[in-house]
Amino acid sequence: MSRFLPFEIATSNFVLILVLVAATVLLGTTYFLATRGTYAAAQGGWGTWRRRLAALAAVLLCQVLVVAVFAARTNQTMRWAVTLGDLVELLGAELPAPSALLPLTPTATTDKSAKWHTNFTEHDAQLQVTHFAGPTSGVSDDVWVWTPRHYSPTDKRPHNVLLLLHGDPGTPDGMLYNLDITAKVQQAIDSGALPPTLVVAPALSVDAAQRAEPDCADFAGRARVGTWVQVDVPRMLRANFPNVSADREAWALGGVSSGGYCAVWTVLQRSSEFGTAAAFSAYDAPQIGGLAQANELRAAHTLSHLVQGDAHSAVNWWLTAAQDDRDATHFVRHFALAAPQADHVARDLVPAGGHAWALWRQRLPHFLSWWGAAQAGQPIDWEPTESGPQTPVGLLAKLEEVAPLRHLGVLVAAWGLLGVLTVLAAFPRAVLLARRRWWGRMRGDRERGASPPLPASEVFIPRRLWRLVSRGVWLGLASLGAVLAAGLGVNRWGEFYPTWQVAFLDLASIW
């Protein structure tokens, strides 16, 4: 589908076009509501049903467009969908049919042919990308590589490799941007906390099926993403960056959210290749992809079961979670208890932070320093010394006390308020007349409930301007109400932000 709808939607130009379209429709609707309301009053009624339906449709269109603007701006940073085809596949995706789990692909090979070499395109001074066709997996997609400042492939110093897996939905470049990789990793290298390191981020949503339900493993009839991550990408990296270290302790695999689950799962399968794993807000049992398709598979591939039952080389585990993220906290505690004594588990549990980029970005430097210390043979016992991302207090804290972000009542109230604002925006005069009639009946004065005659001053510009401004205000409030209601619904479904403070902090960094 991406081939047939290649129009890019994760760009500033697309967001600007959407803003202009939304602004034009908002202004046109404001004028329509103001003038149509005047004509309807002049006729002595609320207007025809056609006018009512047209007004309601116009308001709903404005709300959809304003929500789309907010979603497009967020997608520009998060890069959930890069093209229109990606968006169609993401929204219209069907769950995969159950299929057989395939065995691991051997990594040992003597093949040194040119098929492992690829051409990179420079994205900026330290970030480059290639579209690589994996010889073993058959997967063809982007691989992003970040290199330290002044990196040279002829440098004789061995370089670490940090392989990062994005979440679902997500893209590798969106993850690198939101983690602020250039600043965080370069600072760790410059300070001496971390040896020279390459950061590698392969695409995981390699086709429509993987975009719907991304896999960690290979399944029959599906793209072999497991082999792509475990075999093709590391071999391509070694062929094109000859100074990457051959020491497994210098190779780490990490990820955020579902990518964190896949990172831990993969290291358990390939502990001879990776000495360290980092999971930022992962979960214990698989929740998406082929491993989650049946109860037996889910139980067999629950990480706290795997680490206890499967033989593997000793691994250093870095596990980050905020304690207001229930699934991630459950995973960290159960995995740490189940890990064998030969493994070392750093439980990076902070009190608050939710399931959000602000948390992961804030904890990344701690992981980098911890990993560097482990390589240097220093003590790597870890206890968090900070409480997580610093959240604003005051009004937001009071708001959380009165209306908790994830409370069902808050969501219902938001949608109820949206309904009221929609009616007020579409039928402001109808609401006013209904109130007058009700008030007139309450006072026993029928004349007060009658529609007042249109005053002669109605034709003057100040009165018309007031009508335009008032209609515009109601329409703007109704549109912003739609953004709030939609956002609360998505947050309750995805359990991203536990509090208003965490939501504000993360969204402020995205916007």
PDB file of C-alpha atoms in Angstrom, residues 46-175:
ATOM      1  CA  TRP A  46     -34.725  28.203  13.893  1.00  0.00           C
ATOM      2  CA  GLY A  47     -34.213  27.705  10.173  1.00  0.00           C
ATOM      3  CA  THR A  48     -34.983  24.709   8.045  1.00  0.00           C
ATOM      4  CA  TRP A  49     -33.780  21.188   8.777  1.00  0.00           C
ATOM      5  CA  ARG A  50     -31.402  21.535   5.876  1.00  0.00           C
ATOM      6  CA  ARG A  51     -29.746  24.520   7.531  1.00  0.00           C
ATOM      7  CA  ARG A  52     -29.564  22.689  10.834  1.00  0.00           C
ATOM      8  CA  LEU A  53     -27.935  19.634   9.291  1.00  0.00           C
ATOM      9  CA  ALA A  54     -25.558  21.789   7.243  1.00  0.00           C
ATOM     10  CA  ALA A  55     -24.523  23.699  10.371  1.00  0.00           C
ATOM     11  CA  LEU A  56     -23.931  20.482  12.324  1.00  0.00           C
ATOM     12  CA  ALA A  57     -21.945  18.942   9.457  1.00  0.00           C
ATOM     13  CA  ALA A  58     -19.810  22.069   9.149  1.00  0.00           C
ATOM     14  CA  VAL A  59     -19.006  22.043  12.881  1.00  0.00           C
ATOM     15  CA  LEU A  60     -18.149  18.336  12.800  1.00  0.00           C
ATOM     16  CA  LEU A  61     -15.870  18.917   9.809  1.00  0.00           C
ATOM     17  CA  CYS A  62     -14.034  21.652  11.706  1.00  0.00           C
ATOM     18  CA  GLN A  63     -13.580  19.366  14.694  1.00  0.00           C
ATOM     19  CA  VAL A  64     -12.186  16.570  12.519  1.00  0.00           C
ATOM     20  CA  LEU A  65      -9.752  18.942  10.826  1.00  0.00           C
ATOM     21  CA  VAL A  66      -8.484  20.435  14.094  1.00  0.00           C
ATOM     22  CA  VAL A  67      -7.981  16.954  15.565  1.00  0.00           C
ATOM     23  CA  ALA A  68      -6.157  16.030  12.339  1.00  0.00           C
ATOM     24  CA  VAL A  69      -3.845  19.036  12.727  1.00  0.00           C
ATOM     25  CA  PHE A  70      -2.866  17.995  16.247  1.00  0.00           C
ATOM     26  CA  ALA A  71      -2.409  14.377  15.142  1.00  0.00           C
ATOM     27  CA  ALA A  72      -0.323  15.393  12.114  1.00  0.00           C
ATOM     28  CA  ARG A  73       1.945  17.614  14.208  1.00  0.00           C
ATOM     29  CA  THR A  74       2.474  14.796  16.693  1.00  0.00           C
ATOM     30  CA  ASN A  75       3.081  12.310  13.869  1.00  0.00           C
ATOM     31  CA  GLN A  76       5.650  14.675  12.358  1.00  0.00           C
ATOM     32  CA  THR A  77       7.766  14.174  15.477  1.00  0.00           C
ATOM     33  CA  MET A  78       6.837  10.611  16.379  1.00  0.00           C
ATOM     34  CA  ARG A  79       6.788   9.395  12.742  1.00  0.00           C
ATOM     35  CA  TRP A  80       4.236   6.628  13.314  1.00  0.00           C
ATOM     36  CA  ALA A  81       3.291   6.827   9.633  1.00  0.00           C
ATOM     37  CA  VAL A  82       5.634   8.392   7.093  1.00  0.00           C
ATOM     38  CA  THR A  83       3.394   8.162   4.029  1.00  0.00           C
ATOM     39  CA  LEU A  84      -0.336   8.088   3.394  1.00  0.00           C
ATOM     40  CA  GLY A  85       0.034   4.418   2.512  1.00  0.00           C
ATOM     41  CA  ASP A  86       1.594   3.753   5.918  1.00  0.00           C
ATOM     42  CA  LEU A  87      -1.372   5.434   7.587  1.00  0.00           C
ATOM     43  CA  VAL A  88      -3.895   3.385   5.585  1.00  0.00           C
ATOM     44  CA  GLU A  89      -2.063   0.184   6.493  1.00  0.00           C
ATOM     45  CA  LEU A  90      -1.873   1.217  10.136  1.00  0.00           C
ATOM     46  CA  LEU A  91      -5.567   2.094  10.461  1.00  0.00           C
ATOM     47  CA  GLY A  92      -6.913  -0.697   8.262  1.00  0.00           C
ATOM     48  CA  ALA A  93      -4.597  -3.439   9.412  1.00  0.00           C
ATOM     49  CA  GLU A  94      -5.944  -6.922  10.066  1.00  0.00           C
ATOM     50  CA  LEU A  95      -4.577  -9.227  12.730  1.00  0.00           C
ATOM     51  CA  PRO A  96      -2.297 -11.947  11.327  1.00  0.00           C
ATOM     52  CA  ALA A  97      -3.537 -15.480  10.945  1.00  0.00           C
ATOM     53  CA  PRO A  98      -1.845 -17.936  13.334  1.00  0.00           C
ATOM     54  CA  SER A  99       1.294 -19.459  11.832  1.00  0.00           C
ATOM     55  CA  ALA A 100       4.171 -21.688  12.894  1.00  0.00           C
ATOM     56  CA  LEU A 101       7.162 -20.297  14.780  1.00  0.00           C
ATOM     57  CA  LEU A 102      10.351 -20.958  12.791  1.00  0.00           C
ATOM     58  CA  PRO A 103      13.678 -21.996  14.350  1.00  0.00           C
ATOM     59  CA  LEU A 104      16.531 -19.527  14.755  1.00  0.00           C
ATOM     60  CA  THR A 105      18.681 -18.847  11.707  1.00  0.00           C
ATOM     61  CA  PRO A 106      22.362 -19.764  12.221  1.00  0.00           C
ATOM     62  CA  THR A 107      24.664 -16.749  12.423  1.00  0.00           C
ATOM     63  CA  ALA A 108      27.985 -18.436  11.668  1.00  0.00           C
ATOM     64  CA  THR A 109      28.909 -18.122   8.002  1.00  0.00           C
ATOM     65  CA  THR A 110      32.011 -17.709   5.905  1.00  0.00           C
ATOM     66  CA  ASP A 111      30.227 -15.797   3.152  1.00  0.00           C
ATOM     67  CA  LYS A 112      32.217 -12.592   2.495  1.00  0.00           C
ATOM     68  CA  SER A 113      30.542 -11.588  -0.761  1.00  0.00           C
ATOM     69  CA  ALA A 114      29.679  -8.044  -1.728  1.00  0.00           C
ATOM     70  CA  LYS A 115      26.001  -8.559  -0.945  1.00  0.00           C
ATOM     71  CA  TRP A 116      26.677  -7.476   2.629  1.00  0.00           C
ATOM     72  CA  HIS A 117      28.014  -4.124   1.492  1.00  0.00           C
ATOM     73  CA  THR A 118      25.623  -1.234   0.980  1.00  0.00           C
ATOM     74  CA  ASN A 119      25.693   2.474   0.213  1.00  0.00           C
ATOM     75  CA  PHE A 120      24.747   4.960   2.924  1.00  0.00           C
ATOM     76  CA  THR A 121      23.187   8.382   2.439  1.00  0.00           C
ATOM     77  CA  GLU A 122      24.182  11.112   4.872  1.00  0.00           C
ATOM     78  CA  HIS A 123      21.172  12.496   6.752  1.00  0.00           C
ATOM     79  CA  ASP A 124      23.207  14.903   8.865  1.00  0.00           C
ATOM     80  CA  ALA A 125      26.775  15.166  10.148  1.00  0.00           C
ATOM     81  CA  GLN A 126      26.506  12.067  12.360  1.00  0.00           C
ATOM     82  CA  LEU A 127      23.468  10.192  11.048  1.00  0.00           C
ATOM     83  CA  GLN A 128      23.249   8.128   7.866  1.00  0.00           C
ATOM     84  CA  VAL A 129      20.730   5.737   6.364  1.00  0.00           C
ATOM     85  CA  THR A 130      20.718   2.898   3.871  1.00  0.00           C
ATOM     86  CA  HIS A 131      18.004   0.811   2.253  1.00  0.00           C
ATOM     87  CA  PHE A 132      19.411  -2.661   2.736  1.00  0.00           C
ATOM     88  CA  ALA A 133      18.201  -5.929   1.231  1.00  0.00           C
ATOM     89  CA  GLY A 134      18.918  -8.636   3.793  1.00  0.00           C
ATOM     90  CA  PRO A 135      20.480 -11.638   1.997  1.00  0.00           C
ATOM     91  CA  THR A 136      19.391 -14.118   4.655  1.00  0.00           C
ATOM     92  CA  SER A 137      15.953 -12.826   5.673  1.00  0.00           C
ATOM     93  CA  GLY A 138      14.804 -11.455   2.331  1.00  0.00           C
ATOM     94  CA  VAL A 139      13.669  -8.297   4.143  1.00  0.00           C
ATOM     95  CA  SER A 140      14.435  -5.001   2.445  1.00  0.00           C
ATOM     96  CA  ASP A 141      14.116  -1.784   4.447  1.00  0.00           C
ATOM     97  CA  ASP A 142      15.937   1.146   6.044  1.00  0.00           C
ATOM     98  CA  VAL A 143      18.742   0.916   8.575  1.00  0.00           C
ATOM     99  CA  TRP A 144      19.848   4.115  10.346  1.00  0.00           C
ATOM    100  CA  VAL A 145      23.365   4.405  11.791  1.00  0.00           C
ATOM    101  CA  TRP A 146      24.599   7.136  14.138  1.00  0.00           C
ATOM    102  CA  THR A 147      28.375   7.574  14.409  1.00  0.00           C
ATOM    103  CA  PRO A 148      30.435   9.567  16.936  1.00  0.00           C
ATOM    104  CA  ARG A 149      31.846  12.944  15.993  1.00  0.00           C
ATOM    105  CA  HIS A 150      34.839  12.639  13.614  1.00  0.00           C
ATOM    106  CA  TYR A 151      34.241   8.911  13.142  1.00  0.00           C
ATOM    107  CA  SER A 152      36.465   7.208  10.564  1.00  0.00           C
ATOM    108  CA  PRO A 153      36.233   3.581   9.411  1.00  0.00           C
ATOM    109  CA  THR A 154      40.045   3.495   9.443  1.00  0.00           C
ATOM    110  CA  ASP A 155      40.159   4.306  13.153  1.00  0.00           C
ATOM    111  CA  LYS A 156      41.838   1.308  14.799  1.00  0.00           C
ATOM    112  CA  ARG A 157      39.967   1.690  18.088  1.00  0.00           C
ATOM    113  CA  PRO A 158      37.212  -0.903  18.493  1.00  0.00           C
ATOM    114  CA  HIS A 159      33.763   0.664  18.633  1.00  0.00           C
ATOM    115  CA  ASN A 160      30.758  -0.430  20.665  1.00  0.00           C
ATOM    116  CA  VAL A 161      27.448  -1.162  18.953  1.00  0.00           C
ATOM    117  CA  LEU A 162      24.095  -0.197  20.461  1.00  0.00           C
ATOM    118  CA  LEU A 163      21.306  -1.743  18.387  1.00  0.00           C
ATOM    119  CA  LEU A 164      17.949  -0.075  19.161  1.00  0.00           C
ATOM    120  CA  LEU A 165      14.449  -1.356  18.322  1.00  0.00           C
ATOM    121  CA  HIS A 166      11.546   1.049  18.029  1.00  0.00           C
ATOM    122  CA  GLY A 167       8.064   0.490  19.456  1.00  0.00           C
ATOM    123  CA  ASP A 168       4.721   0.004  17.759  1.00  0.00           C
ATOM    124  CA  PRO A 169       3.758   2.151  15.998  1.00  0.00           C
ATOM    125  CA  GLY A 170       7.078   3.750  15.292  1.00  0.00           C
ATOM    126  CA  THR A 171      10.029   4.257  12.992  1.00  0.00           C
ATOM    127  CA  PRO A 172      13.777   4.101  13.621  1.00  0.00           C
ATOM    128  CA  ASP A 173      14.454   7.747  12.779  1.00  0.00           C
ATOM    129  CA  GLY A 174      11.531   8.886  14.940  1.00  0.00           C
ATOM    130  CA  MET A 175      12.967   6.915  17.854  1.00  0.00           C
TER     131      MET A 175
END
